[in-house]
C-alpha cells in the first residue's frame, strides 16, 4: 500500500517568515495530494490540494508543489501569522477503490508561529 | 449545507456498554468514511462506504460495526470496547464519483472507554 513520509515533525518560525513542509510518497499511481490543517481539538480542514496533472498550485499565502518523478510534494506558507499555528497533514490517494478514494496521511507537522 | 455533522461530541462508556456514533451529511456525497485518530497521530482509516455499500474495511476489530442506513447517514456501533479504543472518531464524506476527491471531515466524537 501507499506510504507517506512527512518532515519536519515540528517547525517553529517567527511571524512573517515562510514555512515549508515536505512529504514523499511511495506509490507512483497516487494522483491526488491534499493538505489538511488541524487546530487543537478541531477537525482536519482542507487548505489546498493538487492533482497529478499539475506541478504547482497557489492560493493566497499557501502554495503546493508536486514533483511526480521524485514522488514528493511540499507545502509553502508565506508571511506566516499566529493563526497558522496548527498541525498540518499531507496525504496521498491510492488507486481508486470503486468510487471512493482512500487517503494515506503523513505523520503530521506541528507548526508554531511565534510573535 | 456544506458540512459533515457528528453526534455526540463526547462519549464516555464502560467496556460492557453498547453505544453508537452518528454522522450526517447533506451534500449529496456518495462516499462516507470512518477514521480513528489518537493524540498527536494522523487519522487512521477504518471503513469506507461507497453508494451505501461497505467497500473498505481496514481489518477493524468486530467490536466496531459500521452501518449506512441511507446516503446521508453513517453510524458506527460500538460494543465491548477496550480502553485503548479511546480516541477521536472522525467521519468524512466525498462526492464518490472517483478518485482525486476532497474528503470533508466532521468535528469528531471524542470517545473515552473506562
PDB file of C-alpha atoms in Angstrom, chain B residues 22-70:
ATOM      1  CA  UNK B  22     -23.740   9.090  14.209  1.00  0.00           C
ATOM      2  CA  UNK B  23     -22.590  11.012  11.158  1.00  0.00           C
ATOM      3  CA  UNK B  24     -24.698  13.002   8.729  1.00  0.00           C
ATOM      4  CA  UNK B  25     -24.077  14.945   5.532  1.00  0.00           C
ATOM      5  CA  UNK B  26     -26.442  16.638   3.107  1.00  0.00           C
ATOM      6  CA  UNK B  27     -24.001  17.449   0.323  1.00  0.00           C
ATOM      7  CA  UNK B  28     -25.171  14.585  -1.856  1.00  0.00           C
ATOM      8  CA  UNK B  29     -21.876  12.793  -1.312  1.00  0.00           C
ATOM      9  CA  UNK B  30     -21.934   9.091  -2.068  1.00  0.00           C
ATOM     10  CA  UNK B  31     -18.779   8.042  -0.222  1.00  0.00           C
ATOM     11  CA  UNK B  32     -18.504   8.155   3.558  1.00  0.00           C
ATOM     12  CA  UNK B  33     -15.637   7.223   5.835  1.00  0.00           C
ATOM     13  CA  UNK B  34     -14.830   6.454   9.450  1.00  0.00           C
ATOM     14  CA  UNK B  35     -11.407   7.352  10.818  1.00  0.00           C
ATOM     15  CA  UNK B  36      -9.835   6.876  14.228  1.00  0.00           C
ATOM     16  CA  UNK B  37      -7.350   9.471  15.456  1.00  0.00           C
ATOM     17  CA  UNK B  38      -5.169   9.089  18.516  1.00  0.00           C
ATOM     18  CA  UNK B  39      -3.482  12.094  20.087  1.00  0.00           C
ATOM     19  CA  UNK B  40      -0.617  13.525  18.029  1.00  0.00           C
ATOM     20  CA  UNK B  41      -1.215  10.986  15.245  1.00  0.00           C
ATOM     21  CA  UNK B  42      -2.780  11.249  11.791  1.00  0.00           C
ATOM     22  CA  UNK B  43      -6.297   9.987  11.094  1.00  0.00           C
ATOM     23  CA  UNK B  44      -6.327   6.240  10.504  1.00  0.00           C
ATOM     24  CA  UNK B  45      -8.887   4.844   8.078  1.00  0.00           C
ATOM     25  CA  UNK B  46     -11.334   2.289   9.474  1.00  0.00           C
ATOM     26  CA  UNK B  47     -14.171   1.892   6.979  1.00  0.00           C
ATOM     27  CA  UNK B  48     -15.293   3.245   3.626  1.00  0.00           C
ATOM     28  CA  UNK B  49     -18.836   3.172   2.299  1.00  0.00           C
ATOM     29  CA  UNK B  50     -19.438   3.777  -1.364  1.00  0.00           C
ATOM     30  CA  UNK B  51     -23.029   4.167  -2.538  1.00  0.00           C
ATOM     31  CA  UNK B  52     -24.207   2.797   0.812  1.00  0.00           C
ATOM     32  CA  UNK B  53     -22.162  -0.365   0.447  1.00  0.00           C
ATOM     33  CA  UNK B  54     -19.129  -1.219   2.540  1.00  0.00           C
ATOM     34  CA  UNK B  55     -16.177  -1.088   0.163  1.00  0.00           C
ATOM     35  CA  UNK B  56     -13.196  -0.980   2.526  1.00  0.00           C
ATOM     36  CA  UNK B  57     -12.718  -2.487   5.986  1.00  0.00           C
ATOM     37  CA  UNK B  58      -9.189  -1.890   7.194  1.00  0.00           C
ATOM     38  CA  UNK B  59      -9.140  -5.055   9.325  1.00  0.00           C
ATOM     39  CA  UNK B  60     -11.011  -3.327  12.114  1.00  0.00           C
ATOM     40  CA  UNK B  61     -11.970  -5.495  15.145  1.00  0.00           C
ATOM     41  CA  UNK B  62     -15.565  -6.695  15.143  1.00  0.00           C
ATOM     42  CA  UNK B  63     -16.350  -4.670  18.269  1.00  0.00           C
ATOM     43  CA  UNK B  64     -16.705  -1.783  15.780  1.00  0.00           C
ATOM     44  CA  UNK B  65     -19.678  -2.275  13.468  1.00  0.00           C
ATOM     45  CA  UNK B  66     -20.453   0.282  10.758  1.00  0.00           C
ATOM     46  CA  UNK B  67     -23.848   0.872   9.214  1.00  0.00           C
ATOM     47  CA  UNK B  68     -25.020   3.089   6.370  1.00  0.00           C
ATOM     48  CA  UNK B  69     -28.831   3.332   6.568  1.00  0.00           C
ATOM     49  CA  UNK B  70     -29.039   5.776   3.653  1.00  0.00           C
TER      50      UNK B  70
END
